[in-house]
């Protein structure tokens, strides 16, 4: 991950109470993370930081649209996402992540970079199944060209790996009929 300095919240200088921040991410943001499932995306994140005397309570509200690979045809699939999450920040001797929701920052820290959280929450906001929907006639909107190519690839793979002569006989039989 590159530094992503624009996602830093300098909490030390804030007064006790609630503070709002807005972070907009685009394709470049997801490019900066290696292995991101989200290929492209535009997400608006509203962060409400509630500074208390001894801790921080941070609410994230993400809303936007992202592109991932379809589970079936592997072509680009655009998905609208909306995801809320909460993060509690406590202070201690050393900086550590206690759970997904609680982190401890060393007393020496004076700012928090929320880029990693926005990245993780964007992925958590994705649906479990990512498949092109059907059109009004009930036909799949999956990319037919891609499906054809995938099918050919699978068949070729089967042929290259399947050296079982009985399989060849069967195929000859099918091809000749
Ligand atoms: Zn598809």
XYZ file of C-alpha atoms and ligand atoms in Angstrom:
178
model
C 0.000 0.000 0.000
C 1.278 3.450 -0.844
C 1.210 6.106 1.831
C -2.319 7.476 1.135
C -1.643 10.530 3.284
C -4.980 12.119 2.427
C -6.728 9.539 4.636
C -5.050 10.665 7.831
C -7.160 11.973 10.714
C -5.101 14.115 13.103
C -7.162 13.295 16.183
C -4.765 14.682 18.794
C -5.570 18.294 17.942
C -9.359 17.741 17.970
C -11.611 18.893 20.777
C -13.672 16.390 22.717
C -16.916 15.798 20.787
C -18.036 14.757 17.313
C -16.147 15.573 14.139
C -17.116 14.729 10.549
C -14.778 13.794 7.750
C -15.476 12.877 4.153
C -13.191 10.663 2.115
C -13.757 9.939 -1.549
C -11.935 7.057 -3.149
C -11.636 6.173 -6.819
C -9.919 3.617 -9.070
C -6.474 4.881 -8.053
C -7.172 4.042 -4.415
C -7.850 0.371 -5.203
C -4.817 0.288 -7.511
C -2.614 1.144 -4.556
C -3.506 -2.132 -2.797
C -2.002 -5.294 -4.139
C -4.452 -8.125 -4.784
C -7.569 -5.984 -4.452
C -10.689 -7.865 -5.534
C -12.257 -4.534 -6.371
C -10.850 -3.532 -9.753
C -12.469 -0.144 -9.977
C -14.708 1.890 -7.771
C -15.988 5.178 -6.537
C -16.913 5.262 -2.884
C -17.900 8.112 -0.661
C -17.065 7.502 2.992
C -18.472 9.620 5.769
C -16.529 9.253 8.983
C -17.895 10.520 12.260
C -15.274 10.580 14.953
C -16.492 10.948 18.496
C -13.569 12.002 20.634
C -13.974 11.088 24.280
C -11.515 11.927 27.043
C -9.851 8.521 26.938
C -10.911 6.943 23.655
C -12.205 7.475 20.127
C -15.386 6.055 18.673
C -15.357 6.137 14.879
C -18.348 5.449 12.632
C -17.794 4.717 8.958
C -20.535 4.953 6.370
C -19.532 3.808 2.901
C -21.649 4.251 -0.201
C -20.680 3.843 -3.815
C -20.264 1.577 -6.748
C -17.444 -0.837 -7.491
C -16.439 -3.329 -10.171
C -15.413 -6.903 -9.449
C -15.050 -10.016 -11.597
C -18.279 -11.976 -12.114
C -18.101 -15.436 -10.483
C -19.422 -17.077 -13.644
C -18.072 -15.276 -16.715
C -15.185 -13.370 -15.038
C -16.206 -10.230 -16.892
C -16.558 -6.936 -15.087
C -19.592 -6.667 -12.820
C -20.682 -3.383 -11.306
C -22.118 -3.529 -7.808
C -23.605 -0.824 -5.629
C -22.401 -1.097 -2.092
C -23.388 0.445 1.187
C -21.601 -0.550 4.354
C -21.505 0.732 7.921
C -18.876 -0.100 10.474
C -17.653 1.059 13.837
C -14.139 1.256 15.187
C -13.131 1.820 18.796
C -9.727 3.292 19.470
C -8.203 2.945 22.912
C -4.823 4.084 24.094
C -2.110 1.984 25.651
C 1.584 1.212 25.780
C 1.881 -0.156 22.264
C -0.082 0.089 19.039
C -1.946 -3.132 18.287
C -5.133 -4.435 16.716
C -7.163 -6.148 19.439
C -10.150 -7.276 17.399
C -11.683 -6.237 14.077
C -13.470 -3.471 15.944
C -11.000 -2.422 18.608
C -7.538 -1.062 18.108
C -5.077 0.219 20.670
C -2.854 3.136 19.794
C 0.276 4.024 21.676
C 0.059 7.305 23.629
C 2.715 8.680 21.280
C 0.387 8.468 18.249
C -1.357 11.654 17.227
C -3.040 10.631 13.964
C -4.844 7.683 12.414
C -4.724 6.655 8.772
C -8.105 5.202 7.822
C -7.173 4.080 4.267
C -6.769 0.435 5.307
C -10.210 0.483 6.996
C -11.943 2.008 3.989
C -10.297 -0.656 1.844
C -11.368 -3.518 4.125
C -14.920 -2.235 4.611
C -15.348 -1.818 0.826
C -14.597 -5.516 0.436
C -16.810 -6.479 3.369
C -19.626 -4.616 1.645
C -19.481 -6.935 -1.365
C -22.223 -9.531 -1.698
C -21.282 -13.178 -1.211
C -22.348 -14.091 -4.745
C -21.204 -11.841 -7.550
C -23.039 -12.830 -10.693
C -24.522 -10.831 -13.574
C -28.281 -10.620 -13.157
C -30.853 -11.722 -15.711
C -32.495 -9.346 -18.130
C -36.265 -8.827 -18.377
C -36.634 -11.942 -20.510
C -34.847 -13.992 -17.872
C -31.668 -14.321 -19.901
C -28.346 -14.098 -18.129
C -26.427 -10.874 -18.740
C -23.127 -12.729 -18.448
C -20.643 -12.088 -21.252
C -21.344 -14.843 -23.790
C -17.994 -14.454 -25.543
C -16.207 -14.942 -22.233
C -18.329 -17.977 -21.389
C -17.488 -19.492 -24.758
C -13.784 -18.901 -24.248
C -13.930 -20.337 -20.742
C -15.760 -23.366 -22.035
C -13.163 -23.932 -24.748
C -10.400 -23.534 -22.226
C -11.978 -26.080 -19.894
C -12.479 -28.593 -22.688
C -8.882 -28.131 -23.853
C -7.624 -28.559 -20.317
C -9.612 -31.744 -19.991
C -8.192 -33.062 -23.241
C -4.619 -32.241 -22.267
C -4.919 -33.789 -18.854
C -7.209 -36.648 -19.644
C -4.936 -39.257 -21.213
C -7.365 -42.016 -20.470
C -7.784 -43.928 -23.788
C -11.341 -44.884 -22.896
C -12.206 -41.197 -22.836
C -10.711 -40.777 -26.336
C -12.738 -43.698 -27.620
C -15.870 -42.188 -26.266
C -15.103 -38.860 -27.865
C -14.401 -40.476 -31.236
C -17.671 -42.224 -30.978
C -19.473 -38.970 -30.219
C -17.663 -37.067 -32.959
C -18.444 -39.661 -35.579
C -22.115 -39.574 -34.905
Zn -21.156 -12.796 -15.588
